[in-house]
Each structure stands twice: as C-alpha cells, then as structure tokens.
Amino acid sequence: MRLDVVITGVGGQGNVLASRILARAAMEAGLPVLTSEAIGMAQREGVVMSQVRMGSGNYGALIPDGGADVLLGFELAETVRGLTKLKRGGVVIANTHNIHPVSVSLGLSQYDRRQLTSFLQESTESLYFLDAAALAEQAGTIKTTNIVMLGALSALRILPYDADHLKKVVLDTIPPGLREINQRAFALGQEAVGGVPKCQ
C-alpha cells in the first residue's frame, strides 16, 4: 500500500516531529519511506511543510501538486495554502486553531477564519475539522497538538499500519515523563473524528 501525506503548519507546532513519527512507524512496519521538510523561518512561526511518502514505487521525496492522499493541516490558513498538494478525493484533517501571521498583527492583512473554513468545505470532498489546540490543552499541554492530529489521522484507518502501532511509536518517541499526556492527546484526537480508542 502507498500513502502520501503532507503536513502543513507553522513553526512551533511539532510538524517535523509528527512527520518523523509517521515515517518511523512506516519503517517499523517494514515499509519503504521517504520524507522531505521545508521549514523556512520556522522559529518565527513561519510556514513549515513536511512530506511523508510511504510504500513502494516512490522515486523522490517530494509529493507533486495534486498527489497527496492526506493533508494534515496544523493551522487553518496553512491548510488552505497546502490544498494544491491534495489529490482529488483526498482527505483533509484541519486544526481550526488560528495563528495569525505578523502581517495581521501589524494591520497589513486580514485573517478571515469564516472564509477560510468555507473555502475548505467547498474545495474538499473528505474534510475533518477539530480544534487540536484545545484538545491538546485538555490533554495537559498545547505542545501535544501534533499528537492530537496524529491520533485523528490514525482513527480514519487510511494509514498502511494500524492505530495501535502508530500510538506505540508515539510513546516510544516521547520522553517517559510525557507519555501519559501524549497518550491522552492521541486518544482525544481519535475521538474527535469518531474513532474509539481501545485503551486509555
């Protein structure tokens, strides 16, 4: 099975760690995997885009426009920006939490959440919204936003490995003292898109 995943967001949301967890899970499941990251000014909340290609038959790490099976959007505006990567019929999981760019703070541009949401609804066939930041805070810290998003992705059963395998890799990757919080975050992400965790 092949699956191409694009993860887009801004610096500080754990985008790169999420892509590495997906890739590690694929490798541990015996699948070939290629990854690519464009981090720009990530330290200043700049755009971050990661690409994970799982399965055989991939000859490069970059997913062509219109080629991604899944778009995992960690920030609403960046989800819209990443739509060019999604194939027709692809799945979008979008975090509704907003992180306004500096241009908005300076009054040089506007951030219209309603317009962004409507555009996603009109432009996609399979769309899941969740406030991953709020769920992460519920789990114990907003720093688990990326794990909430991975939990949501796992619940859709479109990965080439099962949710329990991905959760194990998450917990193996996270420092021992943070495992309980991240396990909660993963489960909350699953529940947000209708998945039912087997254990808490």
PDB file of C-alpha atoms in Angstrom:
ATOM      1  CA  MET A   1       0.000   0.000   0.000  1.00  0.00           C
ATOM      2  CA  ARG A   2       1.174   3.515  -0.804  1.00  0.00           C
ATOM      3  CA  LEU A   3       0.204   6.676   1.052  1.00  0.00           C
ATOM      4  CA  ASP A   4       1.444  10.232   0.566  1.00  0.00           C
ATOM      5  CA  VAL A   5       0.901  12.634   3.472  1.00  0.00           C
ATOM      6  CA  VAL A   6       1.519  16.382   3.554  1.00  0.00           C
ATOM      7  CA  ILE A   7       1.695  18.085   6.949  1.00  0.00           C
ATOM      8  CA  THR A   8       1.493  21.852   6.942  1.00  0.00           C
ATOM      9  CA  GLY A   9       1.510  24.427   9.711  1.00  0.00           C
ATOM     10  CA  VAL A  10       3.775  26.979  11.323  1.00  0.00           C
ATOM     11  CA  GLY A  11       6.899  26.767  13.431  1.00  0.00           C
ATOM     12  CA  GLY A  12       6.446  25.520  16.958  1.00  0.00           C
ATOM     13  CA  GLN A  13       3.513  23.184  16.299  1.00  0.00           C
ATOM     14  CA  GLY A  14       5.527  19.971  16.162  1.00  0.00           C
ATOM     15  CA  ASN A  15       5.106  19.434  12.431  1.00  0.00           C
ATOM     16  CA  VAL A  16       8.572  17.931  11.919  1.00  0.00           C
ATOM     17  CA  LEU A  17       8.241  15.572  14.883  1.00  0.00           C
ATOM     18  CA  ALA A  18       4.875  14.378  13.562  1.00  0.00           C
ATOM     19  CA  SER A  19       6.377  13.595  10.156  1.00  0.00           C
ATOM     20  CA  ARG A  20       9.245  11.697  11.760  1.00  0.00           C
ATOM     21  CA  ILE A  21       6.825   9.660  13.866  1.00  0.00           C
ATOM     22  CA  LEU A  22       4.791   8.738  10.764  1.00  0.00           C
ATOM     23  CA  ALA A  23       7.988   7.787   8.940  1.00  0.00           C
ATOM     24  CA  ARG A  24       9.339   5.747  11.845  1.00  0.00           C
ATOM     25  CA  ALA A  25       6.040   3.893  12.135  1.00  0.00           C
ATOM     26  CA  ALA A  26       6.211   3.053   8.431  1.00  0.00           C
ATOM     27  CA  MET A  27       9.799   1.810   8.702  1.00  0.00           C
ATOM     28  CA  GLU A  28       8.985  -0.314  11.740  1.00  0.00           C
ATOM     29  CA  ALA A  29       6.064  -1.777   9.766  1.00  0.00           C
ATOM     30  CA  GLY A  30       8.526  -2.801   7.048  1.00  0.00           C
ATOM     31  CA  LEU A  31       7.539  -0.154   4.514  1.00  0.00           C
ATOM     32  CA  PRO A  32       9.863   1.966   2.405  1.00  0.00           C
ATOM     33  CA  VAL A  33       9.544   5.638   3.318  1.00  0.00           C
ATOM     34  CA  LEU A  34      10.806   8.970   2.001  1.00  0.00           C
ATOM     35  CA  THR A  35      10.472  12.330   3.747  1.00  0.00           C
ATOM     36  CA  SER A  36      11.048  15.973   2.939  1.00  0.00           C
ATOM     37  CA  GLU A  37      10.769  19.127   5.037  1.00  0.00           C
ATOM     38  CA  ALA A  38      10.647  22.818   4.186  1.00  0.00           C
ATOM     39  CA  ILE A  39      10.937  24.798   7.393  1.00  0.00           C
ATOM     40  CA  GLY A  40      11.587  28.365   6.257  1.00  0.00           C
ATOM     41  CA  MET A  41      11.556  30.782   9.196  1.00  0.00           C
ATOM     42  CA  ALA A  42      10.007  28.168  11.438  1.00  0.00           C
ATOM     43  CA  GLN A  43      11.500  29.625  14.606  1.00  0.00           C
ATOM     44  CA  ARG A  44       9.428  32.771  13.999  1.00  0.00           C
ATOM     45  CA  GLU A  45       6.151  30.960  13.331  1.00  0.00           C
ATOM     46  CA  GLY A  46       6.928  30.765   9.637  1.00  0.00           C
ATOM     47  CA  VAL A  47       5.493  28.160   7.289  1.00  0.00           C
ATOM     48  CA  VAL A  48       6.517  24.543   7.826  1.00  0.00           C
ATOM     49  CA  MET A  49       5.631  21.812   5.332  1.00  0.00           C
ATOM     50  CA  SER A  50       6.606  18.174   5.715  1.00  0.00           C
ATOM     51  CA  GLN A  51       6.018  15.399   3.212  1.00  0.00           C
ATOM     52  CA  VAL A  52       5.946  11.689   4.032  1.00  0.00           C
ATOM     53  CA  ARG A  53       5.757   9.068   1.294  1.00  0.00           C
ATOM     54  CA  MET A  54       5.076   5.529   2.497  1.00  0.00           C
ATOM     55  CA  GLY A  55       5.151   2.382   0.403  1.00  0.00           C
ATOM     56  CA  SER A  56       6.979   1.206  -2.692  1.00  0.00           C
ATOM     57  CA  GLY A  57       7.138   2.898  -6.073  1.00  0.00           C
ATOM     58  CA  ASN A  58       8.148   6.373  -4.929  1.00  0.00           C
ATOM     59  CA  TYR A  59      11.156   7.796  -6.748  1.00  0.00           C
ATOM     60  CA  GLY A  60      11.520  11.052  -4.878  1.00  0.00           C
ATOM     61  CA  ALA A  61      10.713  12.571  -1.509  1.00  0.00           C
ATOM     62  CA  LEU A  62       8.636  15.453  -2.885  1.00  0.00           C
ATOM     63  CA  ILE A  63       4.934  14.875  -3.420  1.00  0.00           C
ATOM     64  CA  PRO A  64       3.791  16.504  -6.665  1.00  0.00           C
ATOM     65  CA  ASP A  65       0.945  19.000  -6.676  1.00  0.00           C
ATOM     66  CA  GLY A  66      -2.317  17.079  -6.776  1.00  0.00           C
ATOM     67  CA  GLY A  67      -0.624  13.928  -5.475  1.00  0.00           C
ATOM     68  CA  ALA A  68      -1.166  13.802  -1.713  1.00  0.00           C
ATOM     69  CA  ASP A  69      -3.637  11.309  -0.291  1.00  0.00           C
ATOM     70  CA  VAL A  70      -3.827  13.195   3.013  1.00  0.00           C
ATOM     71  CA  LEU A  71      -3.364  16.817   4.021  1.00  0.00           C
ATOM     72  CA  LEU A  72      -2.816  17.207   7.744  1.00  0.00           C
ATOM     73  CA  GLY A  73      -3.281  20.908   8.438  1.00  0.00           C
ATOM     74  CA  PHE A  74      -1.971  22.083  11.790  1.00  0.00           C
ATOM     75  CA  GLU A  75      -3.149  25.679  11.203  1.00  0.00           C
ATOM     76  CA  LEU A  76      -6.237  26.811   9.292  1.00  0.00           C
ATOM     77  CA  ALA A  77      -4.683  29.263   6.813  1.00  0.00           C
ATOM     78  CA  GLU A  78      -1.784  26.904   6.140  1.00  0.00           C
ATOM     79  CA  THR A  79      -4.264  24.114   5.449  1.00  0.00           C
ATOM     80  CA  VAL A  80      -5.798  26.256   2.710  1.00  0.00           C
ATOM     81  CA  ARG A  81      -2.329  27.047   1.364  1.00  0.00           C
ATOM     82  CA  GLY A  82      -1.485  23.349   1.249  1.00  0.00           C
ATOM     83  CA  LEU A  83      -4.570  22.324  -0.753  1.00  0.00           C
ATOM     84  CA  THR A  84      -2.622  22.438  -4.022  1.00  0.00           C
ATOM     85  CA  LYS A  85      -0.816  19.293  -2.845  1.00  0.00           C
ATOM     86  CA  LEU A  86      -4.016  17.276  -2.322  1.00  0.00           C
ATOM     87  CA  LYS A  87      -5.297  14.831  -4.916  1.00  0.00           C
ATOM     88  CA  ARG A  88      -8.931  14.795  -5.922  1.00  0.00           C
ATOM     89  CA  GLY A  89     -10.833  12.794  -3.324  1.00  0.00           C
ATOM     90  CA  GLY A  90      -8.000  13.140  -0.812  1.00  0.00           C
ATOM     91  CA  VAL A  91      -8.597  13.542   2.918  1.00  0.00           C
ATOM     92  CA  VAL A  92      -8.090  16.791   4.844  1.00  0.00           C
ATOM     93  CA  ILE A  93      -7.793  16.946   8.618  1.00  0.00           C
ATOM     94  CA  ALA A  94      -7.732  20.600   9.638  1.00  0.00           C
ATOM     95  CA  ASN A  95      -6.947  22.132  13.003  1.00  0.00           C
ATOM     96  CA  THR A  96      -9.301  25.099  13.423  1.00  0.00           C
ATOM     97  CA  HIS A  97      -6.915  26.895  15.791  1.00  0.00           C
ATOM     98  CA  ASN A  98      -5.618  30.156  14.312  1.00  0.00           C
ATOM     99  CA  ILE A  99      -2.092  31.517  14.492  1.00  0.00           C
ATOM    100  CA  HIS A 100      -2.109  34.965  12.940  1.00  0.00           C
ATOM    101  CA  PRO A 101       0.930  35.944  10.892  1.00  0.00           C
ATOM    102  CA  VAL A 102       2.873  39.083  11.743  1.00  0.00           C
ATOM    103  CA  SER A 103       1.276  40.929   8.819  1.00  0.00           C
ATOM    104  CA  VAL A 104      -2.130  40.569  10.509  1.00  0.00           C
ATOM    105  CA  SER A 105      -0.760  41.793  13.830  1.00  0.00           C
ATOM    106  CA  LEU A 106       0.641  44.839  12.063  1.00  0.00           C
ATOM    107  CA  GLY A 107      -2.667  45.549  10.335  1.00  0.00           C
ATOM    108  CA  LEU A 108      -1.227  44.894   6.873  1.00  0.00           C
ATOM    109  CA  SER A 109      -3.518  41.971   6.073  1.00  0.00           C
ATOM    110  CA  GLN A 110      -6.632  40.243   7.381  1.00  0.00           C
ATOM    111  CA  TYR A 111      -7.329  36.757   8.696  1.00  0.00           C
ATOM    112  CA  ASP A 112     -10.882  35.699   7.904  1.00  0.00           C
ATOM    113  CA  ARG A 113     -11.492  32.407   9.702  1.00  0.00           C
ATOM    114  CA  ARG A 114     -15.024  32.007   8.332  1.00  0.00           C
ATOM    115  CA  GLN A 115     -13.838  32.494   4.755  1.00  0.00           C
ATOM    116  CA  LEU A 116     -11.011  30.000   5.204  1.00  0.00           C
ATOM    117  CA  THR A 117     -13.381  27.429   6.678  1.00  0.00           C
ATOM    118  CA  SER A 118     -15.917  27.914   3.888  1.00  0.00           C
ATOM    119  CA  PHE A 119     -13.217  27.583   1.240  1.00  0.00           C
ATOM    120  CA  LEU A 120     -12.073  24.263   2.685  1.00  0.00           C
ATOM    121  CA  GLN A 121     -15.650  22.985   2.792  1.00  0.00           C
ATOM    122  CA  GLU A 122     -16.232  23.965  -0.838  1.00  0.00           C
ATOM    123  CA  SER A 123     -12.897  22.635  -2.106  1.00  0.00           C
ATOM    124  CA  THR A 124     -12.660  19.212  -0.480  1.00  0.00           C
ATOM    125  CA  GLU A 125     -14.655  16.010  -0.604  1.00  0.00           C
ATOM    126  CA  SER A 126     -13.449  14.475   2.663  1.00  0.00           C
ATOM    127  CA  LEU A 127     -12.855  17.044   5.405  1.00  0.00           C
ATOM    128  CA  TYR A 128     -12.497  16.737   9.175  1.00  0.00           C
ATOM    129  CA  PHE A 129     -12.321  19.784  11.450  1.00  0.00           C
ATOM    130  CA  LEU A 130     -11.093  19.688  15.034  1.00  0.00           C
ATOM    131  CA  ASP A 131      -9.702  22.218  17.486  1.00  0.00           C
ATOM    132  CA  ALA A 132      -6.500  20.299  18.096  1.00  0.00           C
ATOM    133  CA  ALA A 133      -5.009  23.054  20.253  1.00  0.00           C
ATOM    134  CA  ALA A 134      -7.965  22.961  22.670  1.00  0.00           C
ATOM    135  CA  LEU A 135      -7.813  19.166  22.798  1.00  0.00           C
ATOM    136  CA  ALA A 136      -4.069  19.317  23.441  1.00  0.00           C
ATOM    137  CA  GLU A 137      -4.652  21.679  26.365  1.00  0.00           C
ATOM    138  CA  GLN A 138      -7.302  19.273  27.636  1.00  0.00           C
ATOM    139  CA  ALA A 139      -4.702  16.504  27.498  1.00  0.00           C
ATOM    140  CA  GLY A 140      -2.299  18.600  29.547  1.00  0.00           C
ATOM    141  CA  THR A 141      -0.336  20.916  27.255  1.00  0.00           C
ATOM    142  CA  ILE A 142      -0.801  22.684  23.930  1.00  0.00           C
ATOM    143  CA  LYS A 143       2.551  21.191  22.909  1.00  0.00           C
ATOM    144  CA  THR A 144       0.721  17.931  22.155  1.00  0.00           C
ATOM    145  CA  THR A 145      -1.242  19.487  19.266  1.00  0.00           C
ATOM    146  CA  ASN A 146       0.771  17.363  16.828  1.00  0.00           C
ATOM    147  CA  ILE A 147      -0.087  14.173  18.726  1.00  0.00           C
ATOM    148  CA  VAL A 148      -3.787  15.074  18.720  1.00  0.00           C
ATOM    149  CA  MET A 149      -3.547  15.406  14.927  1.00  0.00           C
ATOM    150  CA  LEU A 150      -1.789  12.051  14.603  1.00  0.00           C
ATOM    151  CA  GLY A 151      -4.494  10.450  16.732  1.00  0.00           C
ATOM    152  CA  ALA A 152      -7.150  11.879  14.436  1.00  0.00           C
ATOM    153  CA  LEU A 153      -5.318  10.566  11.371  1.00  0.00           C
ATOM    154  CA  SER A 154      -4.982   7.106  12.906  1.00  0.00           C
ATOM    155  CA  ALA A 155      -8.723   6.901  13.593  1.00  0.00           C
ATOM    156  CA  LEU A 156      -9.584   7.226   9.889  1.00  0.00           C
ATOM    157  CA  ARG A 157      -7.902   3.888   9.146  1.00  0.00           C
ATOM    158  CA  ILE A 158      -6.183   5.087   5.995  1.00  0.00           C
ATOM    159  CA  LEU A 159      -2.602   4.599   7.147  1.00  0.00           C
ATOM    160  CA  PRO A 160      -0.743   1.487   5.953  1.00  0.00           C
ATOM    161  CA  TYR A 161      -0.479   0.359   9.590  1.00  0.00           C
ATOM    162  CA  ASP A 162      -2.984   0.332  12.440  1.00  0.00           C
ATOM    163  CA  ALA A 163      -3.663   2.944  15.115  1.00  0.00           C
ATOM    164  CA  ASP A 164      -2.130   0.887  17.920  1.00  0.00           C
ATOM    165  CA  HIS A 165       1.133   0.634  16.003  1.00  0.00           C
ATOM    166  CA  LEU A 166       1.263   4.399  15.498  1.00  0.00           C
ATOM    167  CA  LYS A 167       0.428   5.022  19.154  1.00  0.00           C
ATOM    168  CA  LYS A 168       3.247   2.696  20.225  1.00  0.00           C
ATOM    169  CA  VAL A 169       5.717   4.606  18.060  1.00  0.00           C
ATOM    170  CA  VAL A 170       4.465   7.908  19.501  1.00  0.00           C
ATOM    171  CA  LEU A 171       5.003   6.660  23.044  1.00  0.00           C
ATOM    172  CA  ASP A 172       8.412   5.153  22.182  1.00  0.00           C
ATOM    173  CA  THR A 173       9.493   8.509  20.707  1.00  0.00           C
ATOM    174  CA  ILE A 174       8.300  10.709  23.576  1.00  0.00           C
ATOM    175  CA  PRO A 175      10.344  11.037  26.801  1.00  0.00           C
ATOM    176  CA  PRO A 176       8.965   8.698  29.526  1.00  0.00           C
ATOM    177  CA  GLY A 177       7.734  11.540  31.711  1.00  0.00           C
ATOM    178  CA  LEU A 178       5.478  12.857  28.944  1.00  0.00           C
ATOM    179  CA  ARG A 179       3.922   9.589  27.806  1.00  0.00           C
ATOM    180  CA  GLU A 180       0.703   9.813  29.816  1.00  0.00           C
ATOM    181  CA  ILE A 181      -0.123  13.293  28.484  1.00  0.00           C
ATOM    182  CA  ASN A 182       0.654  12.249  24.919  1.00  0.00           C
ATOM    183  CA  GLN A 183      -1.432   9.088  25.244  1.00  0.00           C
ATOM    184  CA  ARG A 184      -4.379  11.266  26.298  1.00  0.00           C
ATOM    185  CA  ALA A 185      -3.737  13.631  23.395  1.00  0.00           C
ATOM    186  CA  PHE A 186      -3.671  10.746  20.913  1.00  0.00           C
ATOM    187  CA  ALA A 187      -6.960   9.358  22.256  1.00  0.00           C
ATOM    188  CA  LEU A 188      -8.645  12.777  22.156  1.00  0.00           C
ATOM    189  CA  GLY A 189      -7.624  13.151  18.510  1.00  0.00           C
ATOM    190  CA  GLN A 190      -9.122   9.765  17.703  1.00  0.00           C
ATOM    191  CA  GLU A 191     -12.372  10.620  19.440  1.00  0.00           C
ATOM    192  CA  ALA A 192     -12.606  13.992  17.665  1.00  0.00           C
ATOM    193  CA  VAL A 193     -13.087  12.281  14.283  1.00  0.00           C
ATOM    194  CA  GLY A 194     -15.229   9.435  15.557  1.00  0.00           C
ATOM    195  CA  GLY A 195     -12.575   6.918  16.461  1.00  0.00           C
ATOM    196  CA  VAL A 196     -12.873   4.860  19.646  1.00  0.00           C
ATOM    197  CA  PRO A 197      -9.601   4.181  21.466  1.00  0.00           C
ATOM    198  CA  LYS A 198      -9.181   0.577  22.587  1.00  0.00           C
ATOM    199  CA  CYS A 199      -7.451   1.685  25.763  1.00  0.00           C
ATOM    200  CA  GLN A 200      -6.632   4.936  27.542  1.00  0.00           C
TER     201      GLN A 200
END
